Amino acid sequence: MKVAISSLGQTLSSEMDPRFGRAELFLIVDTDTLEYSVLDNTAYQATGGAGIAAAQAVIGMKVAAVITGQLGPNALNVLSREGLDLYQGQAKSVQENIELLNQGKLVRIAQSGPSHQGMGGEGHHGGHA
C-alpha cells in the first residue's frame, strides 16, 4: 500500500511531523517495500488553505492512506471525500509509524483538530505539537 506521511526530514529515520497542512515534506512510502519518494509541500507557508492544498498534493500522488498528527477540518473533508484511510501517527520516526500501521496499531482519525488560519504571529512551527 502507498501512504503519505508528514515528515520533518527526507529519510525514513526522520521524525513524523505532527502537522499536516503546515508540514514542509511528505514521504510517499510503499508499506511493503519501504521504497519512498519525497513530496515538497509547497503550501506550508500559505496564508490560508494550506490543508486543502496539501491534501490535493497528497491525493495527486495516488496514495491509499495518510499518516499525520492531526488534520484540520478542510483537509479532513478533502481526504475523506477521496476515500483515503487517515491515521493518527505517533511522535516517532516515519519508519516506526509505517511499522505500526502494518501491525494495525495506529488509530484512525475520525475528526479534525483545530483549524489554523494562516501562520499568524507564531512563526513557521506554530507552537502546536
PDB file of C-alpha atoms in Angstrom, residues 66-69 85-90 97 100-101 104-111:
ATOM      1  CA  VAL A  66      -2.254   9.342   5.202  1.00  0.00           C
ATOM      2  CA  ILE A  67      -0.370   9.249   8.496  1.00  0.00           C
ATOM      3  CA  THR A  68      -0.040  12.548  10.348  1.00  0.00           C
ATOM      4  CA  GLY A  69      -0.541  14.088  13.769  1.00  0.00           C
ATOM      5  CA  ASP A  85      -7.631   5.972   5.152  1.00  0.00           C
ATOM      6  CA  LEU A  86      -6.462   8.528   7.713  1.00  0.00           C
ATOM      7  CA  TYR A  87      -4.267   7.524  10.653  1.00  0.00           C
ATOM      8  CA  GLN A  88      -3.043   9.278  13.792  1.00  0.00           C
ATOM      9  CA  GLY A  89       0.733   8.903  13.780  1.00  0.00           C
ATOM     10  CA  GLN A  90       2.935   8.865  16.832  1.00  0.00           C
ATOM     11  CA  ASN A  97       4.923   4.742  12.058  1.00  0.00           C
ATOM     12  CA  LEU A 100       2.854   0.443  13.486  1.00  0.00           C
ATOM     13  CA  LEU A 101       0.476   0.805  10.541  1.00  0.00           C
ATOM     14  CA  GLY A 104      -2.613  -2.468  12.837  1.00  0.00           C
ATOM     15  CA  LYS A 105      -1.585  -0.321  15.815  1.00  0.00           C
ATOM     16  CA  LEU A 106      -2.365   3.169  14.508  1.00  0.00           C
ATOM     17  CA  VAL A 107      -5.703   4.766  15.362  1.00  0.00           C
ATOM     18  CA  ARG A 108      -7.863   6.113  12.549  1.00  0.00           C
ATOM     19  CA  ILE A 109      -8.538   9.853  12.517  1.00  0.00           C
ATOM     20  CA  ALA A 110     -12.294  10.332  12.744  1.00  0.00           C
ATOM     21  CA  GLN A 111     -12.497  14.045  13.493  1.00  0.00           C
TER      22      GLN A 111
END
